[in-house]
PDB file of C-alpha atoms and ligand atoms in Angstrom:
ATOM      1  CA  MET A  15      -6.811  -3.621  15.485  1.00 78.00           C
ATOM      2  CA  GLU A  16      -5.803  -5.423  12.514  1.00 85.00           C
ATOM      3  CA  GLN A  17      -2.826  -4.306  10.476  1.00 87.00           C
ATOM      4  CA  THR A  18      -1.658  -4.728   6.831  1.00 89.00           C
ATOM      5  CA  PHE A  19       1.216  -4.381   4.772  1.00 92.00           C
ATOM      6  CA  ILE A  20       0.970  -2.220   1.512  1.00 89.00           C
ATOM      7  CA  MET A  21       3.693  -1.345  -0.908  1.00 91.00           C
ATOM      8  CA  ILE A  22       3.665   0.992  -3.727  1.00 88.00           C
ATOM      9  CA  LYS A  23       5.947  -1.102  -6.346  1.00 93.00           C
ATOM     10  CA  PRO A  24       8.622   0.983  -8.301  1.00 93.00           C
ATOM     11  CA  ASP A  25       6.351   1.666 -11.316  1.00 92.00           C
ATOM     12  CA  GLY A  26       3.763   3.424  -8.756  1.00 86.00           C
ATOM     13  CA  VAL A  27       6.709   5.614  -7.469  1.00 83.00           C
ATOM     14  CA  GLN A  28       8.283   6.467 -10.986  1.00 84.00           C
ATOM     15  CA  ARG A  29       5.348   7.575 -12.181  1.00 79.00           C
ATOM     16  CA  GLY A  30       4.732   9.688  -9.474  1.00 71.00           C
ATOM     17  CA  LEU A  31       1.334   8.091  -8.400  1.00 71.00           C
ATOM     18  CA  VAL A  32       2.184   8.728  -4.690  1.00 70.00           C
ATOM     19  CA  CYS A  33       1.268  12.006  -3.976  1.00 52.00           C
ATOM     20  CA  SER A  34       2.953  14.813  -2.904  1.00 41.00           C
ATOM     21  CA  PRO A  35       3.850  15.169   1.111  1.00 41.00           C
ATOM     22  CA  PHE A  36       1.293  16.674   3.286  1.00 43.00           C
ATOM     23  CA  PRO A  37      -0.208  19.315   3.163  1.00 42.00           C
ATOM     24  CA  SER A  38      -1.849  18.217  -0.191  1.00 42.00           C
ATOM     25  CA  PRO A  39      -4.076  20.454  -2.123  1.00 40.00           C
ATOM     26  CA  LEU A  40      -6.295  17.352  -2.302  1.00 40.00           C
ATOM     27  CA  ILE A  41      -6.818  17.144   1.347  1.00 40.00           C
ATOM     28  CA  SER A  42      -9.341  20.116   2.677  1.00 44.00           C
ATOM     29  CA  SER A  43      -7.693  22.502   5.137  1.00 47.00           C
ATOM     30  CA  SER A  44      -9.901  21.450   7.611  1.00 46.00           C
ATOM     31  CA  PHE A  45      -9.194  17.735   7.241  1.00 45.00           C
ATOM     32  CA  ALA A  46      -5.811  18.388   7.066  1.00 45.00           C
ATOM     33  CA  SER A  47      -5.683  20.076  10.289  1.00 45.00           C
ATOM     34  CA  PHE A  48      -7.674  17.262  11.910  1.00 44.00           C
ATOM     35  CA  ILE A  49      -4.871  14.824  10.789  1.00 41.00           C
ATOM     36  CA  HIS A  50      -2.458  17.592  12.019  1.00 41.00           C
ATOM     37  CA  SER A  51      -4.145  17.653  15.359  1.00 40.00           C
ATOM     38  CA  SER A  52      -4.076  13.917  15.454  1.00 39.00           C
ATOM     39  CA  ALA A  53      -0.631  13.833  15.460  1.00 32.00           C
ATOM     40  CA  LEU A  54      -0.460  11.208  12.394  1.00 33.00           C
ATOM     41  CA  HIS A  55       1.555  11.570   9.731  1.00 33.00           C
ATOM     42  CA  CYS A  56       0.273  12.256   6.356  1.00 35.00           C
ATOM     43  CA  VAL A  57      -0.822   9.435   4.512  1.00 38.00           C
ATOM     44  CA  LYS A  58       0.081   9.803   0.875  1.00 39.00           C
ATOM     45  CA  ILE A  59      -0.885   6.386  -1.046  1.00 42.00           C
ATOM     46  CA  LEU A  60      -2.252   7.383  -4.462  1.00 39.00           C
ATOM     47  CA  PRO A  61      -4.450  10.495  -5.621  1.00 37.00           C
ATOM     48  CA  THR A  62      -7.767   9.023  -6.149  1.00 37.00           C
ATOM     49  CA  THR A  63      -7.373   6.901  -3.397  1.00 41.00           C
ATOM     50  CA  ILE A  64      -6.772  10.048  -1.281  1.00 38.00           C
ATOM     51  CA  LEU A  65     -10.025  11.763  -2.796  1.00 35.00           C
ATOM     52  CA  PHE A  66     -11.946   8.253  -2.228  1.00 37.00           C
ATOM     53  CA  LEU A  67     -10.614   7.775   1.401  1.00 40.00           C
ATOM     54  CA  PHE A  68     -10.196  11.226   2.804  1.00 37.00           C
ATOM     55  CA  SER A  69     -13.634  12.969   2.282  1.00 39.00           C
ATOM     56  CA  PRO A  70     -15.642  13.204   5.542  1.00 41.00           C
ATOM     57  CA  SER A  71     -18.760  11.822   3.695  1.00 43.00           C
ATOM     58  CA  THR A  72     -16.646   8.738   2.912  1.00 39.00           C
ATOM     59  CA  LEU A  73     -15.592   8.473   6.514  1.00 37.00           C
ATOM     60  CA  GLU A  74     -19.298   8.520   7.650  1.00 41.00           C
ATOM     61  CA  LYS A  75     -20.055   5.883   5.031  1.00 44.00           C
ATOM     62  CA  LYS A  76     -17.080   3.708   5.688  1.00 42.00           C
ATOM     63  CA  GLY A  77     -17.098   4.001   9.712  1.00 41.00           C
ATOM     64  CA  GLU A  78     -14.012   2.448  11.251  1.00 37.00           C
ATOM     65  CA  ILE A  79     -12.416   1.876   7.542  1.00 38.00           C
ATOM     66  CA  PHE A  80     -11.435   5.007   7.447  1.00 40.00           C
ATOM     67  CA  LEU A  81      -8.465   4.047   9.920  1.00 39.00           C
ATOM     68  CA  VAL A  82      -6.900   2.515   6.985  1.00 40.00           C
ATOM     69  CA  ILE A  83      -5.771   5.718   5.659  1.00 45.00           C
ATOM     70  CA  PHE A  84      -3.871   6.780   8.830  1.00 44.00           C
ATOM     71  CA  VAL A  85      -0.008   5.498   8.831  1.00 40.00           C
ATOM     72  CA  ARG A  86       1.635   6.430  11.933  1.00 41.00           C
ATOM     73  CA  ARG A  87       4.990   8.019  11.744  1.00 37.00           C
ATOM     74  CA  SER A  88       7.189   5.218  11.666  1.00 42.00           C
ATOM     75  CA  GLY A  89       4.785   3.113   9.371  1.00 63.00           C
ATOM     76  CA  LEU A  90       5.846   4.624   5.989  1.00 69.00           C
ATOM     77  CA  LYS A  91       9.026   4.812   4.224  1.00 76.00           C
ATOM     78  CA  LEU A  92      10.855   5.112   0.760  1.00 80.00           C
ATOM     79  CA  VAL A  93      13.147   2.326   0.547  1.00 89.00           C
ATOM     80  CA  GLY A  94      15.307   0.498  -2.143  1.00 92.00           C
ATOM     81  CA  VAL A  95      14.913  -2.907  -1.922  1.00 95.00           C
ATOM     82  CA  GLU A  96      17.934  -5.390  -2.219  1.00 96.00           C
ATOM     83  CA  ARG A  97      17.588  -8.782  -4.347  1.00 98.00           C
ATOM     84  CA  SER A  98      17.443 -10.871  -1.291  1.00 98.00           C
ATOM     85  CA  PHE A  99      15.224  -8.940   0.540  1.00 98.00           C
ATOM     86  CA  ALA A 100      12.735  -8.877  -2.556  1.00 98.00           C
ATOM     87  CA  GLU A 101      13.273 -12.573  -2.665  1.00 98.00           C
ATOM     88  CA  LYS A 102      12.478 -13.167   1.037  1.00 98.00           C
ATOM     89  CA  HIS A 103       9.294 -10.978   0.704  1.00 98.00           C
ATOM     90  CA  TYR A 104       8.159 -12.930  -2.320  1.00 98.00           C
ATOM     91  CA  ALA A 105       9.629 -16.461  -1.191  1.00 98.00           C
ATOM     92  CA  ASP A 106       6.079 -18.119  -1.364  1.00 97.00           C
ATOM     93  CA  LEU A 107       6.257 -17.666  -5.111  1.00 98.00           C
ATOM     94  CA  SER A 108       9.939 -18.581  -5.849  1.00 98.00           C
ATOM     95  CA  ALA A 109       8.745 -21.861  -7.699  1.00 98.00           C
ATOM     96  CA  LYS A 110       6.458 -19.645 -10.190  1.00 98.00           C
ATOM     97  CA  PRO A 111       8.121 -18.951 -13.667  1.00 98.00           C
ATOM     98  CA  PHE A 112       7.654 -15.231 -13.311  1.00 98.00           C
ATOM     99  CA  PHE A 113       9.775 -15.001  -9.977  1.00 98.00           C
ATOM    100  CA  GLY A 114      12.757 -14.038 -11.621  1.00 98.00           C
ATOM    101  CA  SER A 115      11.112 -10.866 -13.186  1.00 98.00           C
ATOM    102  CA  LEU A 116       8.987 -10.180 -10.225  1.00 98.00           C
ATOM    103  CA  VAL A 117      12.178  -9.803  -8.377  1.00 98.00           C
ATOM    104  CA  GLU A 118      13.693  -7.757 -10.977  1.00 98.00           C
ATOM    105  CA  TYR A 119      10.750  -5.503 -10.882  1.00 98.00           C
ATOM    106  CA  ILE A 120      10.553  -5.008  -7.373  1.00 97.00           C
ATOM    107  CA  ILE A 121      14.584  -3.885  -7.113  1.00 97.00           C
ATOM    108  CA  SER A 122      14.042  -1.939 -10.201  1.00 96.00           C
ATOM    109  CA  GLY A 123      13.717   1.194  -7.915  1.00 93.00           C
ATOM    110  CA  PRO A 124      12.520   2.368  -4.574  1.00 91.00           C
ATOM    111  CA  VAL A 125       9.133   1.354  -3.105  1.00 90.00           C
ATOM    112  CA  VAL A 126       7.004   2.979  -0.625  1.00 83.00           C
ATOM    113  CA  ALA A 127       6.730   0.814   1.964  1.00 86.00           C
ATOM    114  CA  MET A 128       3.686   1.042   4.929  1.00 83.00           C
ATOM    115  CA  VAL A 129       1.483  -0.174   6.957  1.00 83.00           C
ATOM    116  CA  TRP A 130      -2.241   0.419   7.304  1.00 79.00           C
ATOM    117  CA  THR A 131      -4.391  -0.218  10.038  1.00 77.00           C
ATOM    118  CA  GLY A 132      -8.279  -0.738  10.803  1.00 76.00           C
ATOM    119  CA  LYS A 133     -10.749  -3.117  11.245  1.00 76.00           C
ATOM    120  CA  ASN A 134     -10.556  -6.020   8.504  1.00 83.00           C
ATOM    121  CA  VAL A 135      -7.919  -3.978   7.036  1.00 83.00           C
ATOM    122  CA  VAL A 136      -6.544  -6.731   5.231  1.00 90.00           C
ATOM    123  CA  VAL A 137      -9.531  -7.588   3.196  1.00 90.00           C
ATOM    124  CA  THR A 138     -10.626  -4.042   2.768  1.00 84.00           C
ATOM    125  CA  GLY A 139      -6.728  -3.216   1.542  1.00 84.00           C
ATOM    126  CA  ARG A 140      -6.703  -6.134  -1.094  1.00 91.00           C
ATOM    127  CA  LYS A 141     -10.482  -4.837  -2.281  1.00 87.00           C
ATOM    128  CA  ILE A 142      -8.809  -1.104  -2.693  1.00 83.00           C
ATOM    129  CA  ILE A 143      -6.105  -2.339  -4.756  1.00 87.00           C
ATOM    130  CA  GLY A 144      -8.094  -4.759  -6.977  1.00 91.00           C
ATOM    131  CA  ALA A 145      -7.218  -8.252  -8.638  1.00 97.00           C
ATOM    132  CA  THR A 146      -3.673  -9.276  -9.210  1.00 98.00           C
ATOM    133  CA  ASN A 147      -4.156  -8.978 -13.127  1.00 97.00           C
ATOM    134  CA  PRO A 148      -5.243  -5.372 -13.881  1.00 95.00           C
ATOM    135  CA  ALA A 149      -7.145  -6.487 -16.919  1.00 96.00           C
ATOM    136  CA  GLU A 150      -9.638  -7.917 -14.098  1.00 96.00           C
ATOM    137  CA  SER A 151      -9.406  -5.584 -11.627  1.00 94.00           C
ATOM    138  CA  ALA A 152     -12.219  -3.315 -11.502  1.00 91.00           C
ATOM    139  CA  PRO A 153     -12.525   0.427 -12.279  1.00 87.00           C
ATOM    140  CA  GLY A 154     -11.968   2.463  -9.128  1.00 78.00           C
ATOM    141  CA  THR A 155      -9.652   0.060  -7.610  1.00 82.00           C
ATOM    142  CA  ILE A 156      -6.040   1.085  -7.779  1.00 84.00           C
ATOM    143  CA  ARG A 157      -4.901  -1.435 -10.209  1.00 89.00           C
ATOM    144  CA  GLY A 158      -7.997  -1.014 -12.186  1.00 87.00           C
ATOM    145  CA  ASP A 159      -7.318   2.430 -12.416  1.00 84.00           C
ATOM    146  CA  TYR A 160      -3.455   2.713 -12.986  1.00 85.00           C
ATOM    147  CA  ALA A 161      -2.331  -0.453 -13.934  1.00 90.00           C
ATOM    148  CA  ILE A 162      -2.252  -2.372 -17.499  1.00 93.00           C
ATOM    149  CA  GLU A 163       0.418  -5.223 -16.929  1.00 95.00           C
ATOM    150  CA  ILE A 164       0.188  -8.092 -14.195  1.00 97.00           C
ATOM    151  CA  GLY A 165       3.974  -7.681 -14.285  1.00 97.00           C
ATOM    152  CA  ARG A 166       3.727  -4.303 -13.280  1.00 96.00           C
ATOM    153  CA  ASN A 167       0.386  -3.747 -11.136  1.00 95.00           C
ATOM    154  CA  VAL A 168       1.800  -0.615  -9.277  1.00 91.00           C
ATOM    155  CA  ILE A 169       0.962  -2.072  -5.262  1.00 92.00           C
ATOM    156  CA  HIS A 170       0.861  -4.775  -3.153  1.00 96.00           C
ATOM    157  CA  GLY A 171      -1.213  -5.707  -0.239  1.00 94.00           C
ATOM    158  CA  SER A 172      -0.716  -8.416   2.284  1.00 97.00           C
ATOM    159  CA  ASP A 173      -3.202 -11.298   1.308  1.00 98.00           C
ATOM    160  CA  SER A 174      -3.880 -12.615   4.657  1.00 98.00           C
ATOM    161  CA  VAL A 175      -3.442 -11.511   8.641  1.00 98.00           C
ATOM    162  CA  GLU A 176      -0.755 -14.066   8.735  1.00 98.00           C
ATOM    163  CA  SER A 177       1.062 -12.714   5.903  1.00 98.00           C
ATOM    164  CA  ALA A 178       0.484  -8.898   6.935  1.00 97.00           C
ATOM    165  CA  ARG A 179       2.299  -9.934  10.310  1.00 97.00           C
ATOM    166  CA  LYS A 180       5.449 -11.811   8.309  1.00 97.00           C
ATOM    167  CA  GLU A 181       5.835  -8.842   5.974  1.00 98.00           C
ATOM    168  CA  ILE A 182       5.474  -5.976   8.411  1.00 95.00           C
ATOM    169  CA  ALA A 183       8.185  -7.891  10.710  1.00 96.00           C
ATOM    170  CA  LEU A 184      10.266  -7.815   7.709  1.00 97.00           C
ATOM    171  CA  TRP A 185       9.665  -4.476   6.311  1.00 95.00           C
ATOM    172  CA  PHE A 186       9.610  -2.719   9.942  1.00 92.00           C
ATOM    173  CA  PRO A 187      12.167  -4.599  12.078  1.00 91.00           C
ATOM    174  CA  GLU A 188      12.215  -1.462  13.866  1.00 84.00           C
ATOM    175  CA  GLY A 189       8.666  -1.589  14.984  1.00 83.00           C
ATOM    176  CA  ILE A 190       5.369   0.713  14.488  1.00 75.00           C
ATOM    177  CA  SER A 191       5.153   3.574  16.592  1.00 62.00           C
TER     178      SER A 191
HETATM  179  P1  ATP B  14       1.183  -8.919  -4.321  1.00 87.49           P
HETATM  180  O1  ATP B  14       1.587 -10.206  -3.580  1.00 87.49           O
HETATM  181  O2  ATP B  14       2.090  -8.289  -5.185  1.00 87.49           O
HETATM  182  O3  ATP B  14       0.246  -7.698  -3.924  1.00 87.49           O
HETATM  183  P2  ATP B  14      -0.795 -10.421  -5.323  1.00 87.49           P
HETATM  184  O4  ATP B  14      -1.011 -10.867  -3.941  1.00 87.49           O
HETATM  185  O5  ATP B  14      -2.319  -9.918  -6.165  1.00 87.49           O
HETATM  186  O6  ATP B  14       0.030  -9.593  -5.663  1.00 87.49           O
HETATM  187  P3  ATP B  14       0.630 -12.667  -6.290  1.00 87.49           P
HETATM  188  O7  ATP B  14       0.008 -14.227  -6.583  1.00 87.49           O
HETATM  189  O8  ATP B  14       1.115 -12.581  -4.391  1.00 87.49           O
HETATM  190  O9  ATP B  14      -0.683 -11.624  -6.087  1.00 87.49           O
HETATM  191  O10 ATP B  14       1.789 -12.287  -7.163  1.00 87.49           O
HETATM  192  C1  ATP B  14       2.648 -11.418  -6.717  1.00 87.49           C
HETATM  193  C2  ATP B  14       3.018 -10.577  -7.943  1.00 87.49           C
HETATM  194  O11 ATP B  14       3.593 -11.379  -8.843  1.00 87.49           O
HETATM  195  C3  ATP B  14       1.687 -10.015  -8.480  1.00 87.49           C
HETATM  196  O12 ATP B  14       1.414  -8.933  -7.909  1.00 87.49           O
HETATM  197  C4  ATP B  14       2.294  -9.677  -9.986  1.00 87.49           C
HETATM  198  O13 ATP B  14       3.185  -8.606 -10.023  1.00 87.49           O
HETATM  199  C5  ATP B  14       3.335 -11.047 -10.195  1.00 87.49           C
HETATM  200  N1  ATP B  14       2.420 -11.669 -10.800  1.00 87.49           N
HETATM  201  C6  ATP B  14       1.584 -12.852 -10.375  1.00 87.49           C
HETATM  202  N2  ATP B  14       1.117 -13.652 -11.072  1.00 87.49           N
HETATM  203  C7  ATP B  14       1.633 -13.441 -12.504  1.00 87.49           C
HETATM  204  C8  ATP B  14       1.643 -14.091 -13.760  1.00 87.49           C
HETATM  205  N3  ATP B  14       1.055 -14.677 -14.517  1.00 87.49           N
HETATM  206  N4  ATP B  14       2.906 -13.255 -14.535  1.00 87.49           N
HETATM  207  C9  ATP B  14       3.533 -12.276 -14.309  1.00 87.49           C
HETATM  208  N5  ATP B  14       3.459 -11.909 -13.230  1.00 87.49           N
HETATM  209  C10 ATP B  14       2.566 -12.168 -12.012  1.00 87.49           C
HETATM  210 MG1   MG B  15       0.698 -11.794  -2.927  1.00 87.49          MG
END
C-alpha cells in the first residue's frame, strides 16, 4: 500500500488545529470503538478533516481511501525540528529566495509528523491539503480552510511517491510499525 509523509507545521500545532487525542467528541463512539478494535492509534489531523474523513458515509463513498486516516502507532509524533534537519527536508528548495524564511518557519515550534497509508495516498493527500498558496486552495481543503499566507500554510504533504519514500526515511528512521 502506498505511503505519504504528512506534517502539521508549527502554526497548525500552535493554533490547536490538531484535534485533541482520541477519544474525540468528533468521532462517534461506535466508530471510535471500531478504530480501537482495529488496534490502530487515533488519527488526529484537523477537525474538519476528521469530520470529512471519519464519517462512515464518507468511507462508503471513498472506498479504500479511508485508509489514509489510519496512522499506525509509531507513525505519528510531535517533534521539535533542528535547523539542519529542516534544511535537509526542504533541500530541493535551497536555491529559492524564500528558503531561509521557510526553514525559520519550520523550526519555530513543534510539528506533528505522520505517515498516511492508502491507495494513491500521495495524490489524495495533496488534494486534501490543497494548493501551496492558500489563496489558490479550494474551500474544503486544509489550506483553503485554515491558511491565508503561502509562508504559513499549516501542513506539508509529499509531492511524489519518491519524495514520500525519502521523507518517511528521514522523519521515521526507526521505521513505521
Ligand atoms: P510542502 O512541501 O510544504 O507540502 P508544497 O509542496 O505545496 O509545500 P513547495 O514548492 O514544496 O510547495 O514549497 C514548500 C513550502 O515553501 C510551501 O509549503 C510554502 O510554505 C513555502 N513556499 C513555497 N513557495 C513560496 C513562495 N513563493 N513564497 C514564500 N514561501 C513559499
Ligand atoms: Mg513540497
